[in-house]
Short mmCIF file of C-alpha atoms in Angstrom, two decimals:
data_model
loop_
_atom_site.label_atom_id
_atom_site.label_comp_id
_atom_site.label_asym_id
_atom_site.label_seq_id
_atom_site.Cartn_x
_atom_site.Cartn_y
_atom_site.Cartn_z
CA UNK A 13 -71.54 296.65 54.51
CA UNK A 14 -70.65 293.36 56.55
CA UNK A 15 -69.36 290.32 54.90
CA UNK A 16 -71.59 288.01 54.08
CA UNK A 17 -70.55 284.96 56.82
CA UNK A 18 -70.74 281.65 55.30
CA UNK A 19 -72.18 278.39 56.73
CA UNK A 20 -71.04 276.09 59.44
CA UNK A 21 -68.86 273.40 57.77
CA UNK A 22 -68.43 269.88 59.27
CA UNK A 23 -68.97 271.29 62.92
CA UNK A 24 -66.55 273.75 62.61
CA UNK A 25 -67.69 277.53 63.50
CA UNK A 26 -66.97 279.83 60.80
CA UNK A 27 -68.34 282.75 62.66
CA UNK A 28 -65.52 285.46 61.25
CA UNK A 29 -65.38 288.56 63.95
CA UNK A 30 -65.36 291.96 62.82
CA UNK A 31 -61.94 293.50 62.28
CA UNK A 32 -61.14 296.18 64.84
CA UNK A 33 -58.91 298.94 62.74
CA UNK A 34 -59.90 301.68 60.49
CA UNK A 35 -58.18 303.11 57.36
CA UNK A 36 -55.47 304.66 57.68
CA UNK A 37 -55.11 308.78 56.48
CA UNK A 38 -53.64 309.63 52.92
CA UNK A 39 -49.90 311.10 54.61
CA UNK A 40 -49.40 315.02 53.19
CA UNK A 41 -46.97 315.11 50.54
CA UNK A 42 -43.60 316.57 51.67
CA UNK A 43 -40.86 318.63 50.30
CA UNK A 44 -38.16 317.72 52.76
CA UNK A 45 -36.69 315.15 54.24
CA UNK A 46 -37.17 310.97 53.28
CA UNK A 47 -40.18 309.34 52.11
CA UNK A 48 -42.34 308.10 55.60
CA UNK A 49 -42.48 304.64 55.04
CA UNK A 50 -46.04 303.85 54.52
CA UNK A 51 -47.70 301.94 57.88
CA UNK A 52 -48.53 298.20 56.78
CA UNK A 53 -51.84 297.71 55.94
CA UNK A 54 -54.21 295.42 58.38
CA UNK A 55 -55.52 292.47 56.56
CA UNK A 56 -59.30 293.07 55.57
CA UNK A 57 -61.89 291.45 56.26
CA UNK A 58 -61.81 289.46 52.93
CA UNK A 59 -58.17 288.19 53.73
CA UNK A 60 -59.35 287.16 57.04
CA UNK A 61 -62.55 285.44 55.41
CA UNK A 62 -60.12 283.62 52.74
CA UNK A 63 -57.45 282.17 55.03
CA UNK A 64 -60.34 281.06 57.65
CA UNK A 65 -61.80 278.98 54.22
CA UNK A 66 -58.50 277.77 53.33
CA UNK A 67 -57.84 276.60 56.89
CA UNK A 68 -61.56 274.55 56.91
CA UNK A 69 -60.64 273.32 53.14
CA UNK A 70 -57.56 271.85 55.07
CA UNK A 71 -59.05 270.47 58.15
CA UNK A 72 -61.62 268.48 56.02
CA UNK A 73 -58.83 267.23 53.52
CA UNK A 74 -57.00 265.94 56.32
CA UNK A 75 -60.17 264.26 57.31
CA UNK A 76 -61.50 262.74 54.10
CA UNK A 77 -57.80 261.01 53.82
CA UNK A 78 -57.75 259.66 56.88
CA UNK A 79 -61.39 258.07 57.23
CA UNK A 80 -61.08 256.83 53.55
CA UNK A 81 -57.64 255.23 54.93
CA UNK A 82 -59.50 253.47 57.95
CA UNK A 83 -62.78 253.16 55.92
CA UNK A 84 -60.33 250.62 53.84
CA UNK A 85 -59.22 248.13 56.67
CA UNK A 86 -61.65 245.39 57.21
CA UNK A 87 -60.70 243.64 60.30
CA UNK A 88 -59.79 245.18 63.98
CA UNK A 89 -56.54 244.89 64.25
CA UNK A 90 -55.42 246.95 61.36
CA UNK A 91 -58.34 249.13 61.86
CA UNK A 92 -57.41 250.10 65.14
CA UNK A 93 -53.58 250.50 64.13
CA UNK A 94 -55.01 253.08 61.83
CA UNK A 95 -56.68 254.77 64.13
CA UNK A 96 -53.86 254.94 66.79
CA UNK A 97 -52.02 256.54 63.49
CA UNK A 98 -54.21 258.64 62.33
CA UNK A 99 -55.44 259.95 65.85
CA UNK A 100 -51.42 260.73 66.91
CA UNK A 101 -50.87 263.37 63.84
CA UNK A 102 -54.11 264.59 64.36
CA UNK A 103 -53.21 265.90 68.11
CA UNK A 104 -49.65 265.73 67.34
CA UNK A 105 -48.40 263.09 69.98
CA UNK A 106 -45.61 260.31 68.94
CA UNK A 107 -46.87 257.14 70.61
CA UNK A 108 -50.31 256.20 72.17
CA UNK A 109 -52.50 253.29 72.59
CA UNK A 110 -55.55 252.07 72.22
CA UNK A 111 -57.99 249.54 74.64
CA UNK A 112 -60.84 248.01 72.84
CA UNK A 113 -63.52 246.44 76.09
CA UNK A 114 -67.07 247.01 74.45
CA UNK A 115 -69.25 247.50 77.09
CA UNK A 116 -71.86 244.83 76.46
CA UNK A 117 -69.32 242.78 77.46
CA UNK A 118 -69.43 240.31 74.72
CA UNK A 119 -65.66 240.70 73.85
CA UNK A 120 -63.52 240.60 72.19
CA UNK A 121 -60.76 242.42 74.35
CA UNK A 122 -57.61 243.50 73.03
CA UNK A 123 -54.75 246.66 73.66
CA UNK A 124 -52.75 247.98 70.85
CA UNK A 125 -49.62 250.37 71.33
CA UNK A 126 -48.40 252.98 68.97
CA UNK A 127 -44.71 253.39 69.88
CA UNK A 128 -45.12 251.26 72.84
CA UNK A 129 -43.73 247.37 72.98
CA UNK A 130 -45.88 244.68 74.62
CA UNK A 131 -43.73 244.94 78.01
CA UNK A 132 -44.73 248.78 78.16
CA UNK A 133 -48.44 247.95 77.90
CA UNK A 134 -48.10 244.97 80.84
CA UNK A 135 -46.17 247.94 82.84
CA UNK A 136 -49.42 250.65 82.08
CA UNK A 137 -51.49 247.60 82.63
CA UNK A 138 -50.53 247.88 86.69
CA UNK A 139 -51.63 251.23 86.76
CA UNK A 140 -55.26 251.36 88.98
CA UNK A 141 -58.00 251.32 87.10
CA UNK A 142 -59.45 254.69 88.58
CA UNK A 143 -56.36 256.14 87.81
CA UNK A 144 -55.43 255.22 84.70
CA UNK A 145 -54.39 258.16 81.74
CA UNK A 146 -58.05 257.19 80.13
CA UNK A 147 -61.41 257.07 81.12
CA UNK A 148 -63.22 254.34 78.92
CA UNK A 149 -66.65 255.23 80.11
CA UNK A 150 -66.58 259.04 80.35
CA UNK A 151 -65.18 262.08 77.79
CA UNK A 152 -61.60 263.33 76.95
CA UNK A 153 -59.21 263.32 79.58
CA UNK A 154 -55.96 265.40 79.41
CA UNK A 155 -52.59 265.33 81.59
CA UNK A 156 -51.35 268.41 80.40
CA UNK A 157 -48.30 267.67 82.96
CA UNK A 158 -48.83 264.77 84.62
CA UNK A 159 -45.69 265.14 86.76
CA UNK A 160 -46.49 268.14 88.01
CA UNK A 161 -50.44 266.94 88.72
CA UNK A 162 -51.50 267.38 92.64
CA UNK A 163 -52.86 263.68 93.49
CA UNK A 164 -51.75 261.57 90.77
CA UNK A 165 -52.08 258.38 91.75
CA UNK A 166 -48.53 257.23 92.93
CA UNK A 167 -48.52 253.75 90.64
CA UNK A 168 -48.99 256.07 87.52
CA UNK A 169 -46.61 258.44 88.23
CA UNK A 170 -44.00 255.89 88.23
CA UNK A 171 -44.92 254.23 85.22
CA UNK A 172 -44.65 257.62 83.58
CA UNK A 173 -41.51 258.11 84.22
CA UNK A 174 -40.55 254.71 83.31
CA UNK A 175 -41.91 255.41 79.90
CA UNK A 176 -40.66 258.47 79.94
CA UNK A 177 -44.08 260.08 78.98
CA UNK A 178 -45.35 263.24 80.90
CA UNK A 179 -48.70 264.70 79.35
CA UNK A 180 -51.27 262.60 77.70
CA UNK A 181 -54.48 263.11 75.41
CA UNK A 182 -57.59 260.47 75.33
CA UNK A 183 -60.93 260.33 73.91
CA UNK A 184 -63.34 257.67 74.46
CA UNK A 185 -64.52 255.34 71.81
CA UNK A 186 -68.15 255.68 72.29
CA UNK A 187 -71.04 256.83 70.21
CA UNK A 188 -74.71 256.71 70.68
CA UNK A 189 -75.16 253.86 67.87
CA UNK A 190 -72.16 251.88 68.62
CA UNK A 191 -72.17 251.79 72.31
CA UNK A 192 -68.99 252.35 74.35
CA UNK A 193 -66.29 250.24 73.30
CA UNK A 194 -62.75 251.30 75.05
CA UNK A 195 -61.36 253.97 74.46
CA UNK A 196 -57.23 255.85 73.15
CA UNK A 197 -54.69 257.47 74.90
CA UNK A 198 -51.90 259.30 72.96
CA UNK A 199 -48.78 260.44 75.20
CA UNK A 200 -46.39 263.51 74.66
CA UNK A 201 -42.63 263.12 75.55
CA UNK A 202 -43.25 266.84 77.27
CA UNK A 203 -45.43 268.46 78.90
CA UNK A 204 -48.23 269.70 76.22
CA UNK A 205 -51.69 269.17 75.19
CA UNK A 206 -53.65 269.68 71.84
CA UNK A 207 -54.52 272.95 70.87
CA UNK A 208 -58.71 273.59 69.99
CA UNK A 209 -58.34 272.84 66.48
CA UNK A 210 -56.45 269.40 67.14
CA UNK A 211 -59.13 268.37 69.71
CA UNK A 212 -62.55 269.00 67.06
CA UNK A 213 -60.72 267.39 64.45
CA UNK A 214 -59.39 264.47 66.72
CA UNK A 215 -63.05 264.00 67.87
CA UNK A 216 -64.74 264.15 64.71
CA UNK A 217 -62.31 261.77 63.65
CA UNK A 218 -62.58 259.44 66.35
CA UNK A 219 -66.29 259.26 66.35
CA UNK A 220 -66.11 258.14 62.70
CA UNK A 221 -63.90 255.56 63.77
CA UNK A 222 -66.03 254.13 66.77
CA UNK A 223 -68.78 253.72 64.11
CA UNK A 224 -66.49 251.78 61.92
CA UNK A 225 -65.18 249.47 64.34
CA UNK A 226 -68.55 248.92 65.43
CA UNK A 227 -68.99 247.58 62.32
CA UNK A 228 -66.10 245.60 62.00
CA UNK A 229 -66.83 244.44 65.76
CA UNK A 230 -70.17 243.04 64.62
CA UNK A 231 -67.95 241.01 61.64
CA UNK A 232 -65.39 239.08 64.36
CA UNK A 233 -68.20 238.20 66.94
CA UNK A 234 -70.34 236.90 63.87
CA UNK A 235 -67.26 235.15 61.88
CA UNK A 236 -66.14 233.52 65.66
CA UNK A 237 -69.44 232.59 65.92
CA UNK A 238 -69.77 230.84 62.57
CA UNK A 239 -66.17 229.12 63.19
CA UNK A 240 -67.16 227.86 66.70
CA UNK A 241 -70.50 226.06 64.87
CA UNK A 242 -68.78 224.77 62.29
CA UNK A 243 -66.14 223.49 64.51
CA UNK A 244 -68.80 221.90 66.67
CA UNK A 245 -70.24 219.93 63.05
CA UNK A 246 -66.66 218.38 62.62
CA UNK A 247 -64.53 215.84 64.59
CA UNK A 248 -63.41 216.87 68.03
CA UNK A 249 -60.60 214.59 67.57
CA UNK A 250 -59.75 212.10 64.64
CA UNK A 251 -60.28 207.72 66.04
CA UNK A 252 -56.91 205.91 66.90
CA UNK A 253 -56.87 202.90 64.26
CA UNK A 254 -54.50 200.60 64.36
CA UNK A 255 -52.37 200.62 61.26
CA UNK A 256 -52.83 204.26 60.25
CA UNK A 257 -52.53 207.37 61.26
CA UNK A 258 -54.87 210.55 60.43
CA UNK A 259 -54.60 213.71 60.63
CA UNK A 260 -56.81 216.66 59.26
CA UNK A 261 -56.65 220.45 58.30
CA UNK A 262 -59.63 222.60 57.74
CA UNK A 263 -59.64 226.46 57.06
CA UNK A 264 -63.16 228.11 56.69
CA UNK A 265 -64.52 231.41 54.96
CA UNK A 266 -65.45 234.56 57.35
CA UNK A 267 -68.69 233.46 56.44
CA UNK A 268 -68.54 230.03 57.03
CA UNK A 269 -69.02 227.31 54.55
CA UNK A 270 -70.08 223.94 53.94
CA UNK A 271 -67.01 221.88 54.02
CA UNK A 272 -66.46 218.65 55.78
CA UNK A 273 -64.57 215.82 56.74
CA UNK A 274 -65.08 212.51 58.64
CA UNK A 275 -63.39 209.43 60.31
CA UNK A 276 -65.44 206.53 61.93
CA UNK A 277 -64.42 203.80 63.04
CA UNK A 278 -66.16 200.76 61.49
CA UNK A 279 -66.59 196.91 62.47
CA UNK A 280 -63.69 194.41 61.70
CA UNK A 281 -61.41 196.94 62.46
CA UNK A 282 -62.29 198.99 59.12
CA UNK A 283 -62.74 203.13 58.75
CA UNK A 284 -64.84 205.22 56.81
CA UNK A 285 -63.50 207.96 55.74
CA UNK A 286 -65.26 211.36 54.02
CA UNK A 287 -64.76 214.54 52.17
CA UNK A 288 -67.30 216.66 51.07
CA UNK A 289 -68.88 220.17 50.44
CA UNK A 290 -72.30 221.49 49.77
CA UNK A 291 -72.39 224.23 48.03
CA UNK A 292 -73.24 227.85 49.45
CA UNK A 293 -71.65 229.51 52.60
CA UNK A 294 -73.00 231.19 55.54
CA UNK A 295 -75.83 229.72 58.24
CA UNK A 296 -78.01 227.61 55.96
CA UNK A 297 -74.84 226.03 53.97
CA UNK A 298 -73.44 225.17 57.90
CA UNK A 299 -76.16 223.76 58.69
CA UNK A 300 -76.73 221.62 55.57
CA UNK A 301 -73.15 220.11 55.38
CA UNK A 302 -74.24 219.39 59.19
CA UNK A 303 -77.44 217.49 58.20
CA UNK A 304 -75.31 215.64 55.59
CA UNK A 305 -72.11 214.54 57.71
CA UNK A 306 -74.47 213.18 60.23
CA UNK A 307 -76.33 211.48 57.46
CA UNK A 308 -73.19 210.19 55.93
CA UNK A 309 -72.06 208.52 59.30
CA UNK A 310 -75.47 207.02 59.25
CA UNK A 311 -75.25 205.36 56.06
CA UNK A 312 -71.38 204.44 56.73
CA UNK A 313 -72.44 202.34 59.77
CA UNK A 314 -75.22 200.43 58.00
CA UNK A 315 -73.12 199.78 54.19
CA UNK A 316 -69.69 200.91 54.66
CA UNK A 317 -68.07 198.47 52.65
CA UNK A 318 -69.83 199.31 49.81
CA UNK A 319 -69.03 203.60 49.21
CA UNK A 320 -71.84 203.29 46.06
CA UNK A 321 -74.61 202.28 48.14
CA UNK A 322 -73.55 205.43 50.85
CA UNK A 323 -73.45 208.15 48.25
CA UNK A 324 -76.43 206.44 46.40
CA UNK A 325 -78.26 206.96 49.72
CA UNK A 326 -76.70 210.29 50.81
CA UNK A 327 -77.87 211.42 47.19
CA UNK A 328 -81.57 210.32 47.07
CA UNK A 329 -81.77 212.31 51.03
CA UNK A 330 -80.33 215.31 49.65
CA UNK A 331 -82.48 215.61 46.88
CA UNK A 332 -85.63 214.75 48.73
CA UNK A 333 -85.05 217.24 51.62
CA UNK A 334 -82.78 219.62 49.94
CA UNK A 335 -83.58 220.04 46.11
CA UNK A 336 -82.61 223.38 45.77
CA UNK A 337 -78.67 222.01 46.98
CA UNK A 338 -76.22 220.17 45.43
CA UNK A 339 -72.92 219.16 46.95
CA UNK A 340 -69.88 216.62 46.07
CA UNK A 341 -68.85 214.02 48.29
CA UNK A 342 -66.25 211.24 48.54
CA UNK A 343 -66.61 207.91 50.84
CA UNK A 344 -63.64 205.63 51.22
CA UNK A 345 -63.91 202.03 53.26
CA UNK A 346 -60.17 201.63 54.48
CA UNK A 347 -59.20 198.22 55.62
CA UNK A 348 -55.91 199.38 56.96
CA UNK A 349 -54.82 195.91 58.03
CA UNK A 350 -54.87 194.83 54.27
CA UNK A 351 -53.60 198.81 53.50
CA UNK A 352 -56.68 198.89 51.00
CA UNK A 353 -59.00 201.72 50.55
CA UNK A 354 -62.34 200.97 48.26
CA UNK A 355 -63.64 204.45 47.27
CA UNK A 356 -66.64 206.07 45.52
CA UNK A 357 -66.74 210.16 44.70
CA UNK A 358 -69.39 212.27 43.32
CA UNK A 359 -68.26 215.26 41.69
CA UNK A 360 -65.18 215.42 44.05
CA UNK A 361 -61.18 215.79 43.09
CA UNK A 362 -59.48 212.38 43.12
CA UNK A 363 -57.05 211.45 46.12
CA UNK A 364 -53.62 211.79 45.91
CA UNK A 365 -51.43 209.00 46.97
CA UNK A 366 -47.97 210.42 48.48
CA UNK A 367 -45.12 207.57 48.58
CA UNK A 368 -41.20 207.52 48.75
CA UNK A 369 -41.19 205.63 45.25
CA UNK A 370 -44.79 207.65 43.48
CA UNK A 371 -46.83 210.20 43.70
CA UNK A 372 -50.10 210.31 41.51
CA UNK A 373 -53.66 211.03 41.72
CA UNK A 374 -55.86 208.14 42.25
CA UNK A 375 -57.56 206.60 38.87
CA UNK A 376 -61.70 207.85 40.08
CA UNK A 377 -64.71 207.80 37.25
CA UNK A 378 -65.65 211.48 36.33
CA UNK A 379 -69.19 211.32 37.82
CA UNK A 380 -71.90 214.56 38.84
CA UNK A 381 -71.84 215.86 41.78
CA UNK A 382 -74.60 214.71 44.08
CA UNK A 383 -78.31 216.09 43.50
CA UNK A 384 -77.53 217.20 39.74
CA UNK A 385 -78.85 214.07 38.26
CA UNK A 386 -82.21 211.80 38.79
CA UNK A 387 -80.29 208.66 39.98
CA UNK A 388 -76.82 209.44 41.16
CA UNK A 389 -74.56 205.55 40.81
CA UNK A 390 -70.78 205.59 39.85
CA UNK A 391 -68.02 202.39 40.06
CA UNK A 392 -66.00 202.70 43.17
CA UNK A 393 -62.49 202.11 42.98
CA UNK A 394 -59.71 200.08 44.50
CA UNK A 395 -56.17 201.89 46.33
CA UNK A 396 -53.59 199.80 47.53
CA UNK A 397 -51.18 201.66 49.32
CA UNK A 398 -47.53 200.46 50.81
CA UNK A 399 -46.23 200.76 53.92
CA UNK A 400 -45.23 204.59 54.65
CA UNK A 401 -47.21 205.72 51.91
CA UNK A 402 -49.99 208.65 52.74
CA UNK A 403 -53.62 208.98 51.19
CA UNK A 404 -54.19 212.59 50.92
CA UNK A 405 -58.19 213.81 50.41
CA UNK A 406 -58.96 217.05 50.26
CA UNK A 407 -61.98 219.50 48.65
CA UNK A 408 -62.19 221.84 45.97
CA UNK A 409 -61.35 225.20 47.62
CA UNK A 410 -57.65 224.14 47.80
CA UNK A 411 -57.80 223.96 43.84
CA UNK A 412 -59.60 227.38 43.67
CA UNK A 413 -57.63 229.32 46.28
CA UNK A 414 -54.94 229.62 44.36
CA UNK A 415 -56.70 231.65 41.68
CA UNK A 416 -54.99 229.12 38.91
CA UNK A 417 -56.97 227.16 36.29
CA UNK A 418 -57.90 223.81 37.51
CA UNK A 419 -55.09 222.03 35.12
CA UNK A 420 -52.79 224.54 36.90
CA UNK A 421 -54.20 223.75 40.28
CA UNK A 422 -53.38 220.11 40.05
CA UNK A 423 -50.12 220.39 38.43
CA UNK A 424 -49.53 222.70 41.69
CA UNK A 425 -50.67 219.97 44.34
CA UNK A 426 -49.08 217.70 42.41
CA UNK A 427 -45.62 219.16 43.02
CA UNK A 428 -46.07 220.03 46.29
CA UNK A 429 -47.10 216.11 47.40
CA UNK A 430 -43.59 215.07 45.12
CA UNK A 431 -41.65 217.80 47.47
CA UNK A 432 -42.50 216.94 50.56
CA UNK A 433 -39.10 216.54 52.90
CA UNK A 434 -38.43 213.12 53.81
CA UNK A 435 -37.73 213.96 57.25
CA UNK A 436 -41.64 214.98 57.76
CA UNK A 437 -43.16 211.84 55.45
CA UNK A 438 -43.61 209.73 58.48
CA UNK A 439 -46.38 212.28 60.09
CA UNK A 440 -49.48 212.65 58.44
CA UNK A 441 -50.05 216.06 60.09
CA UNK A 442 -46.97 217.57 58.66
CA UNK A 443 -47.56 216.52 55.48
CA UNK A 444 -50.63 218.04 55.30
CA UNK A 445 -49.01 221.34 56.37
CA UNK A 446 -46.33 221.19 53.42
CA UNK A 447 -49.19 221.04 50.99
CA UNK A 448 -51.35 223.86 52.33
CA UNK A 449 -47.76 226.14 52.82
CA UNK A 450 -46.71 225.28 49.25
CA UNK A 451 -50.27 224.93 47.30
CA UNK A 452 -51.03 228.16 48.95
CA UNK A 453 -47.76 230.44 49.58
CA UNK A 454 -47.40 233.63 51.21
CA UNK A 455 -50.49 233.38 53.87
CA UNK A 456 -53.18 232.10 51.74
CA UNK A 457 -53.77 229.01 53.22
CA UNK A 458 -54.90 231.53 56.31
CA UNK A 459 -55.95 234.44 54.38
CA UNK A 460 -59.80 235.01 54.43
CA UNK A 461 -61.76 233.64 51.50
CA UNK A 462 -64.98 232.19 50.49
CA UNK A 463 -63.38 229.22 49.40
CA UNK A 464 -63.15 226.29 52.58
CA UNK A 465 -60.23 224.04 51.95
CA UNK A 466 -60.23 220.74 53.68
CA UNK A 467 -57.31 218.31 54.10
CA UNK A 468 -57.70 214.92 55.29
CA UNK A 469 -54.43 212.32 55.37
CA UNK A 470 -54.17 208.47 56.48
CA UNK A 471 -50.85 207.50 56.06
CA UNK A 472 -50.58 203.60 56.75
CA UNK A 473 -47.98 201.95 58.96
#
C-alpha cells in the first residue's frame, strides 16, 4: 500500500517518489566460516517521508524568524538592512546590496550595502545600467561565474575584480500589490550559486519583504509629505530686529502635529512673538494650527501691544469655527529697544529666562487653555531682561517627551538652561540646541513621537 502523501506546505512540493529497492532475502544459516555481515538496510519509505517533514518544519522556522524579525522594523532603512541580512543566509552569500527605485517614480531612492562600504557602491554605481549584476524590472538573475561569462560587459568585469566578487544572486523586489520597487543583489567571493532549496525560500522570503516595504514606503512619502506642509505653515526664516536675535527649533510627529511658532515684526520697531499648539495630530490638526497662526498674525498686527486682547480674540475664533478644538497659546509684545517683553499665555508652560547671573521661569497666571472656557481673559505679564540674557519659549511636548512627571520635566529644563556653556550663551541657536540635547538625551529630541516640541529663543543684545 502507498504512503499516504501529505499536502503542499508553504509552496513547497512534498510530492515523496517511490523508493526503488526491494527487501532483501533472509541469508541461509551457516555452519562454517564468519557471520556475512548483514547488507544495510535502504531507508523506507516512512524514513524518507519523516526527514522530507523535518526538512519543511525547518524551512518554515527559518522563515517565521526572519519575517517576524523584518515584520518588527518600522522605517526603510533598518527594514531593508534586514532584508539584505536575512536574504544573504538564506542563499548563503557574505555581502550584497540592495537598490530601492519604486517604479512610480515618486521616490524615495536609496542603495544599501551588506559588506560593502559607500566607495564600493559609487565603484558598482559605474557599472552600465544594462549590464549591471541585477535586473530591477525583470526576475532573478544569477552570475554563477561571472569571470568566466562570454560577453560580460567589460566595465563590470573590472569592478568585480576590484571587489573581489565573482558569482552573484538577485531577485527583484516586485510584487503584484506593491509594484516594482528595486530590487537585491547578494555576491559570492567564488564562483557558486544557490542551490533549489535556497532560491524558493529566498523568494518566498523576499516577496514578503517587498510587501512590507511597500508598506513602510507608503509611511515616508506620507510622513515627508506631512513635514513639507507643516514646514510650509511656519516661518521660512525668522525677521532681523534690531536688538535681538532669534532663533527657533521645531521637531514634528510622523504624523504631523499642531505645533507652532511665530515672529512678526511690528510698528515702532516692536515684535510679536508666539507659541502654541492645538491639540490633535495628523491633516486636520495641520491644518488647524495653520488657520490659527495666520489668525494670530492677524490679531498681532491690529493689538499687539496688548497680548490679552490677541488671545481674547484668537479664543472667541476658535471656539466659533472650531468648537470641537482646544489649543494653548502664548503671545509676547517685545520692545527690544527697552529689552521688555509684555506677555499673555493660555494654558501654555511659562518662559524661561536664561542669564549669566539667573535662570528662572517667568512668574505667568495659571489660566485654561483656549476654547475650554465661555470667555477666555487672563493678566499679562511684564519680563525685563538684561543685556546677554535669552528668553526661551517653547511647547508642551518638550515636557512630555521625556516620559517624566511634569514637576520632573521642569526641574529637567530647568537644569539644562543653568548648564548651558558660556562659550555658546551669546547664540540663541545654540542655546536652543543644548536644551533639546540635554532635556532630551540619547536621540530623543529626533526620535519619532507624537509629541511636537517647539523651541523659540530671543536673546537681547
Amino acid at each position: 500500500m502507498n504512503a499516504p502523501h501529505p499536502s503542499k506546505v508553504a509552496g513547497i512540493d512534498p510530492t515523496v517518489p517511490t523508493p526503488a529497492h526491494t527487501a532483501s532475502p533472509t541469508s541461509p544459516t551457516s555452519t562454517a566460516g564468519p557471520a556475512p555481515v548483514p547488507a544495510p538496510h535502504p531507508p523506507t519509505p516512512g524514513t524518507v517521508l519523516q526527514d522530507r517533514l523535518a526538512g519543511w518544519v525547518s524551512d518554515l522556522t527559518t522563515l517565521h524568524e526572519l519575517t517576524e524579525r523584518l515584520t518588527r522594523t518600522t522605517a526603510l532603512d533598518p527594514a531593508l538592512r534586514e532584508l539584505l541580512a536575512a536574504g544573504a543566509s538564506l542563499v548563503g552569500a557574505r555581502r550584497g546590496l540592495v537598490v530601492l527605485d519604486p517604479g512610480d517614480g515618486l521616490g524615495p531612492r536609496t542603495t544599501l550595502g551588506l559588506g560593502l562600504g559607500r566607495a564600493d557602491l559609487g565603484l558598482l554605481e559605474t557599472v552600465p545600467r544594462g549590464a549591471l549584476p541585477y535586473d530591477p524590472g525583470g526576475g532573478e538573475t544569477v552570475h554563477p561565474d561571472l569571470l568566466a561569462e562570454d560577453g560580460l560587459d567589460p566595465r563590470h568585469r573590472e569592478v568585480a575584480v576590484r571587489l573581489d566578487y565573482a558569482a552573484s544572486y538577485a531577485l527583484p523586489l516586485a510584487t503584484g500589490s506593491a509594484g516594482r520597487l528595486g530590487a537585491a543583489v547578494w555576491f559570492y567571493d567564488e564562483p557558486a550559486e544557490p542551490h533549489e532549496r535556497q532560491r524558493h525560500l529566498a523568494g518566498l522570503y523576499v516577496r514578503h519583504a517587498t510587501e512590507h516595504l511597500a508598506r513602510l514606503l507608503e509611511v515616508e512619502r506620507t510622513r515627508a509629505c506631512m513635514a513639507t506642509i507643516t514646514a510650509e505653515l511656519l516661518p521660512t526664516r525668522l525677521p532681523r530686529v534690531a536688538g535681538v536675535q532669534l532663533a527657533a527649533r521645531h521637531r514634528t510627529g510622523p504624523r504631523g502635529g499642531g505645533d507652532w511658532y511665530d515672529a512678526l515684526p511690528l510698528p515702532d520697531a516692536a515684535l510679536g512673538l508666539s507659541v502654541g499648539s492645538v491639540t490633535g495630530s495628523g491633516p486636520s490638526a495641520v491644518a488647524a494650527m495653520g488657520r490659527l497662526r495666520a489668525s494670530l498674525r492677524a490679531y498681532a498686527v491690529m493689538e499687539g501691544e496688548d497680548p490679552v486682547a490677541v488671545l481674547s480674540d484668537l479664543e472667541l475664533l476658535l471656539r466659533l469655527t472650531e468648537p470641537a478644538r482646544s489649543a494653548t497659546a502664548l503671545f509676547a509684545f517685545c520692545e527690544p529697544a527697552l529689552r521688555k517683553v509684555t506677555l499673555a499665555g493660555a494654558g501654555h508652560s511659562p518662559p524661561l529666562l536664561i542669564g549669566e547671573r539667573r535662570t528662572e521661569f517667568a512668574e505667568t497666571t495659571v489660566s485654561a487653555p483656549l476654547g475650554m472656557l465661555a470667555c477666555w481673559e487672563a493678566p499679562s505679564v511684564e519680563i525685563q531682561a538684561e543685556a546677554g540674557e535669552t528668553v526661551l519659549l517653547y511647547t508642551d511636548g518638550l515636557l512630555h517627551r521625556t516620559g517624566d512627571p511634569m514637576d520632573r520635566a521642569f526641574a529637567r529644563l530647568h537644569a539644562a538652561a543653568a548648564g548651558v556653556p558660556r562659550a555658546v550663551r551669546h547664540d540663541p541657536g545654540a542655546v536652543a540646541d543644548h536644551v533639546l540635547r540635554t532635556v532630551l538625551p540619547d536621540g530623543l529630541d529626533t526620535a519619532d513621537s507624537d509629541e511636537d516640541v517647539v523651541l523659540l529663543a530671543v536673546r537681547f543684545g
